[in-house]
Short mmCIF file of C-alpha atoms in Angstrom, two decimals:
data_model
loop_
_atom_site.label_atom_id
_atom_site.label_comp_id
_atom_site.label_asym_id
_atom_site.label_seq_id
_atom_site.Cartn_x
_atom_site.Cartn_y
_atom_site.Cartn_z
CA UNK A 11 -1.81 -22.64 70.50
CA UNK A 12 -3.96 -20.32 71.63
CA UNK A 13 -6.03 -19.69 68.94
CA UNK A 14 -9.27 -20.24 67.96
CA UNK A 15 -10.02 -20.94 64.36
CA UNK A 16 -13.43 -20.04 62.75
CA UNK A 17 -15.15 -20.69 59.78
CA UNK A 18 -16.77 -20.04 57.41
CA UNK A 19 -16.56 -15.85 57.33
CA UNK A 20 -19.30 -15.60 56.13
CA UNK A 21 -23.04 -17.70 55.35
CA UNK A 22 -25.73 -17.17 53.60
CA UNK A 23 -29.09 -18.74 54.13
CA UNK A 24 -32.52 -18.87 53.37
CA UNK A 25 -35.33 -18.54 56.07
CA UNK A 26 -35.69 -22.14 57.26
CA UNK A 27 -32.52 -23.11 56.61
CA UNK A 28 -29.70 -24.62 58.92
CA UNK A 29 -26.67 -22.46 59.10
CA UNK A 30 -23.81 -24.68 61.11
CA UNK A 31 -20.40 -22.84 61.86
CA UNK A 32 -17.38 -24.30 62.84
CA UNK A 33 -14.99 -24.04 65.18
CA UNK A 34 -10.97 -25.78 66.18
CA UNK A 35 -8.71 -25.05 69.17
CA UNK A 36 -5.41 -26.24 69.95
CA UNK A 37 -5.10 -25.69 73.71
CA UNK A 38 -6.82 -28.80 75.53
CA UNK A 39 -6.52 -26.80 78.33
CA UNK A 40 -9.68 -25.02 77.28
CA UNK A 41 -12.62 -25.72 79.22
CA UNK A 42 -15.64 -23.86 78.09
CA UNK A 43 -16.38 -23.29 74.40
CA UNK A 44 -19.59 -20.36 74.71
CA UNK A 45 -20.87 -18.87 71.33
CA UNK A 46 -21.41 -15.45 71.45
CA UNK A 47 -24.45 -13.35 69.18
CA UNK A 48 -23.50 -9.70 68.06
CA UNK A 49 -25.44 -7.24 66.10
CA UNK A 50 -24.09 -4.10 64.44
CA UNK A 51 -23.44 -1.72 67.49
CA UNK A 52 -23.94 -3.98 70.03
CA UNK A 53 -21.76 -5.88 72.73
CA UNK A 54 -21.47 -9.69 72.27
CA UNK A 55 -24.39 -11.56 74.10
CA UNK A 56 -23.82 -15.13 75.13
CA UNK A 57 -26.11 -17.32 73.42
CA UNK A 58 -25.15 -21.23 74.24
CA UNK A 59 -22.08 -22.94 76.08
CA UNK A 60 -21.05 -26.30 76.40
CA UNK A 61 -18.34 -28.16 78.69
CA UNK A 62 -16.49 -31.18 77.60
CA UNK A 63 -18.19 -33.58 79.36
CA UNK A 64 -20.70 -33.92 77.22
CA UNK A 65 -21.28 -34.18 73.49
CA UNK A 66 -24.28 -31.72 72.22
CA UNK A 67 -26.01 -29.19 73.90
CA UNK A 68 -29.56 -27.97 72.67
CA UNK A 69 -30.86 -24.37 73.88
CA UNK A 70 -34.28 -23.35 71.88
CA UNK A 71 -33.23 -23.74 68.37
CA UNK A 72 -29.75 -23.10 68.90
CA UNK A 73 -27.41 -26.60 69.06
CA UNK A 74 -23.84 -27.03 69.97
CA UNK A 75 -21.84 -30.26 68.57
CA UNK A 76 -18.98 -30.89 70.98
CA UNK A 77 -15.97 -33.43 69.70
CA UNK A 78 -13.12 -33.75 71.88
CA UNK A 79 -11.00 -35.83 70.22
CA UNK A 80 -11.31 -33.84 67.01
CA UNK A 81 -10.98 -30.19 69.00
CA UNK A 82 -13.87 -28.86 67.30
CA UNK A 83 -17.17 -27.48 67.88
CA UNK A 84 -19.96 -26.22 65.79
CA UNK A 85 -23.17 -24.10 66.17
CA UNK A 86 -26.07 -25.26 64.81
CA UNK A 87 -29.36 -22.80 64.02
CA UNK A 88 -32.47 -24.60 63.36
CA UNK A 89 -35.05 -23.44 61.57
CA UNK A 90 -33.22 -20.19 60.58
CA UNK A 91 -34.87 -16.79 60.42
CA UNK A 92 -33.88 -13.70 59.52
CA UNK A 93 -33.77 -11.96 62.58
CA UNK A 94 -31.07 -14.27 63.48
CA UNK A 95 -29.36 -12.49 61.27
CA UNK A 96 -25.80 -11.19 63.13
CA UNK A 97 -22.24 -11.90 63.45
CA UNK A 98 -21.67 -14.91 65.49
CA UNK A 99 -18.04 -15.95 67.55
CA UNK A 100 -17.09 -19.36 69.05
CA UNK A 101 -14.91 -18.61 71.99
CA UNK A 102 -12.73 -20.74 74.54
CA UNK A 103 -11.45 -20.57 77.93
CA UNK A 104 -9.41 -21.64 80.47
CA UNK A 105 -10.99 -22.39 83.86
CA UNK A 106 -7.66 -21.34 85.11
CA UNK A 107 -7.95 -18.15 83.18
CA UNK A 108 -10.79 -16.60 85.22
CA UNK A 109 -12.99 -14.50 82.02
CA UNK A 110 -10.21 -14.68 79.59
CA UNK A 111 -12.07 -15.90 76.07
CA UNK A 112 -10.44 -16.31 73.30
CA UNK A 113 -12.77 -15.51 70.57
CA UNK A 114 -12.51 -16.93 66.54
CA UNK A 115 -12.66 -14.53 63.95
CA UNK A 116 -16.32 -14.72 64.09
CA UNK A 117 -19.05 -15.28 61.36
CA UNK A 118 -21.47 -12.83 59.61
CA UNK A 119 -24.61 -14.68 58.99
CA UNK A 120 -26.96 -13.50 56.74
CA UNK A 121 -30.59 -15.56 56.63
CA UNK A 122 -32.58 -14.52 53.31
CA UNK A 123 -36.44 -14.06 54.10
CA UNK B 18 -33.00 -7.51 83.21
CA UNK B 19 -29.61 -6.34 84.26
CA UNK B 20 -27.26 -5.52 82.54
CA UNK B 21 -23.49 -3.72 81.69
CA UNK B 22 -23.59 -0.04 81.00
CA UNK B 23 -20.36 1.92 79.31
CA UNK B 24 -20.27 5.28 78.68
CA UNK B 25 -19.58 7.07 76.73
CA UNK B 26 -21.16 5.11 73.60
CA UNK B 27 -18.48 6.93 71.30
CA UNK B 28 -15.13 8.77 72.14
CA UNK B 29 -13.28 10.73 69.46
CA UNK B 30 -9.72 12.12 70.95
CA UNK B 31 -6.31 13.29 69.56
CA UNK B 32 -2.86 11.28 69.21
CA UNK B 33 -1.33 11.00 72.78
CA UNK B 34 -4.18 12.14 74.82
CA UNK B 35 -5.30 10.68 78.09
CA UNK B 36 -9.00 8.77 77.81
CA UNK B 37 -10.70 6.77 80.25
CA UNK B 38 -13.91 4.82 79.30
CA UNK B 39 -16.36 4.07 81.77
CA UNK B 40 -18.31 1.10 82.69
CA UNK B 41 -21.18 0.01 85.11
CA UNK B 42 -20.91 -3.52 85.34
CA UNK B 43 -23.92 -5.26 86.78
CA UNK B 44 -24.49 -4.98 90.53
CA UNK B 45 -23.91 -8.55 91.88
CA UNK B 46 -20.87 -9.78 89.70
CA UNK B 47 -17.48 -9.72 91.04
CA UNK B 48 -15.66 -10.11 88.11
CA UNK B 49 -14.90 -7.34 85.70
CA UNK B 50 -12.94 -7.19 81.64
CA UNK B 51 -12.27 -5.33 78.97
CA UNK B 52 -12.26 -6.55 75.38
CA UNK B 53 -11.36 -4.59 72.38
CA UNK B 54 -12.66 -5.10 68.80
CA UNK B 55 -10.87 -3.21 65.91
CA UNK B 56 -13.06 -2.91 62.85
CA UNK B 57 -13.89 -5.95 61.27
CA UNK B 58 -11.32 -8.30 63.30
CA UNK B 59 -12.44 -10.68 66.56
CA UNK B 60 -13.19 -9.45 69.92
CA UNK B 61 -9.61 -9.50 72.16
CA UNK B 62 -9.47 -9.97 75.40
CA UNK B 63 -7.29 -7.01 77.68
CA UNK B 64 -7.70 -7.45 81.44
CA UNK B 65 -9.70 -9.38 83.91
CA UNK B 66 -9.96 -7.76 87.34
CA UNK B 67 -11.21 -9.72 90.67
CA UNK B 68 -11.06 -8.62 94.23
CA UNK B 69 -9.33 -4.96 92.92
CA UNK B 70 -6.13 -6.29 91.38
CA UNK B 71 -5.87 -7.42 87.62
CA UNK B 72 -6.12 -11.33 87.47
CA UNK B 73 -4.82 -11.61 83.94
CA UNK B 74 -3.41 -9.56 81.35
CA UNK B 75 -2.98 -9.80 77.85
CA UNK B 76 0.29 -8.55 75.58
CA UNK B 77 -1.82 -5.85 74.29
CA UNK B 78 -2.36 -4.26 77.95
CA UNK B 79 0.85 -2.50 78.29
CA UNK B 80 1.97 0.04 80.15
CA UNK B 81 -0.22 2.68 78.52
CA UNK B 82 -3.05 0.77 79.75
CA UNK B 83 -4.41 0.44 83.52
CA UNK B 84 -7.98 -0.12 85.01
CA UNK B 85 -9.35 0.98 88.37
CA UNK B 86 -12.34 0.57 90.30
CA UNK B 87 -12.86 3.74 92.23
CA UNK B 88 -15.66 3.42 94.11
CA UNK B 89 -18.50 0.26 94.23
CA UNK B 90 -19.85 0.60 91.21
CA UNK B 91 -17.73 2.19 88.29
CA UNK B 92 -14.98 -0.36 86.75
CA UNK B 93 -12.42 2.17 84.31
CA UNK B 94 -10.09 1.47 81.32
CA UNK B 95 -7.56 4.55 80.39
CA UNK B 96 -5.21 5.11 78.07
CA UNK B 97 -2.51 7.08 79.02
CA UNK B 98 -1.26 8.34 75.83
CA UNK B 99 -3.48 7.28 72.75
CA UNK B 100 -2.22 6.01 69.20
CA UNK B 101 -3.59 5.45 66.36
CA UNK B 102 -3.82 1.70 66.21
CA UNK B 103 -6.22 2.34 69.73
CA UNK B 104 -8.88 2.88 67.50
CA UNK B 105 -11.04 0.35 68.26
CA UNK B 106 -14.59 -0.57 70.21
CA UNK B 107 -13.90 -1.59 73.54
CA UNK B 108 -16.24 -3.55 75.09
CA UNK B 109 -16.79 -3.62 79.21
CA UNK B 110 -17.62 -7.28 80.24
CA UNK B 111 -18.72 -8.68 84.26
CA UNK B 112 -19.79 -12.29 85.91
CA UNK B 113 -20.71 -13.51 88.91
CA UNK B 114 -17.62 -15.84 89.07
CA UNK B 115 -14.38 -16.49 87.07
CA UNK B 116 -15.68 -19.58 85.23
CA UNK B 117 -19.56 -17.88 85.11
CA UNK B 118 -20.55 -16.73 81.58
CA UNK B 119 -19.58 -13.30 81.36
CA UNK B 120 -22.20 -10.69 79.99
CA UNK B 121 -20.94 -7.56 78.03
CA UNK B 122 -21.32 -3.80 77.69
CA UNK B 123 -22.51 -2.34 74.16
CA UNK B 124 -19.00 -0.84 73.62
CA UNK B 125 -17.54 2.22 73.51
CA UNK B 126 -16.32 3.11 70.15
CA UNK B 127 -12.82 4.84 70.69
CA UNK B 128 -11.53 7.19 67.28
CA UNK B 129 -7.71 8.84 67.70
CA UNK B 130 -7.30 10.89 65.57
#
């Protein structure tokens, strides 16, 4: 319950293109759903995060898609390019559960100049 | 811009040695983590610490793990007696508060050998 389940593993785009990855939970206990950008070597860096209350959240050309009653989220890339280029992880938390994420198995997206 | 600092970058060490891996976390948060990332798999969350006791644990922090703050600045993860399966990229994470968005280190990459 839990667990975060992420897909797909992997995406391929071209430059331009829309790249959406999804994301289910379980626990309606979670709170805060925050996608997280990581390139080879490099730490996780928060890119977008969204509370239930509301629906859709739009940072820059980034765009979550929040539906409660379904459990699932998505990330949305507009207007791909290819330095966007990374491995990208939905998480979820508890606001109970002061910092405790729990990540999906992430997705490696690759955007084709 | 601020930001986490973990040294060092990579660790190699033998079967059932002591490590400890070191992180700065930035200088206003009060809430520290450590994450762990095996090769290829999703980021897992260890230990949240707050006010210098752990908050929250995971099953994976047992007994061979423990974290410390030793002085204002320096938050610590060691490993009493290392195994194979350690192997992994552990990643030093801080935030202002428990339900802030938490911003991470760029990993130490820990090899046992």
């Amino acid at each position: 319950q839990q667990q975060v389940k992420q897909s797909p593993q992997s995406l391929i785009v071209q430059k331009g293109g829309i790249p959406i990855i999804n994301c289910a939970y379980e626990n309606t206990a979670f709170d805060y759903f925050p996608w997280y950008q990581q390139f080879p070597g490099k730490g996780p860096a928060l890119l977008i995060a969204i509370r239930p209350d509301v629906s859709e959240k739009k940072e820059g050309r980034f765009t979550i898609s929040f539906n409660k009653s379904a459990k699932q989220f998505s990330l949305h890339i507009m207007d791909s390019q290819p330095g966007d280029s990374a491995t990208y992880f939905c998480a979820a938390m508890r606001g109970t559960s002061y910092g405790k994420l729990t990540f999906g198995q992430g997705t490696i997206l690759t955007v084709h100049p | 811009e601020p930001e986490v600092t973990q040294t060092p970058s990579h660790q190699v060490t033998q079967m059932g040695q002591e490590v400890i891996l070191r992180c700065v976390p930035i200088s206003n948060h009060l809430y520290f983590y450590w994450y762990r990332q095996i090769l290829g798999q999703k980021v897992e969350f260890l230990v949240s610490f707050y006010n210098n006791e752990i908050s929250e644990k995971s099953e994976i922090f047992d007994d061979q793990f423990s974290v410390e703050r030793p002085d204002g600045s320096n938050f610590t993860l060691k490993i009493r007696s290392t195994k194979l399966e350690d192997s992994a990229m552990y990643f030093c994470a801080s935030s202002r508060a428990g339900t802030a968005e938490a911003f991470f280190g760029q990993g130490t990459r820990l090899t046992v050998v």
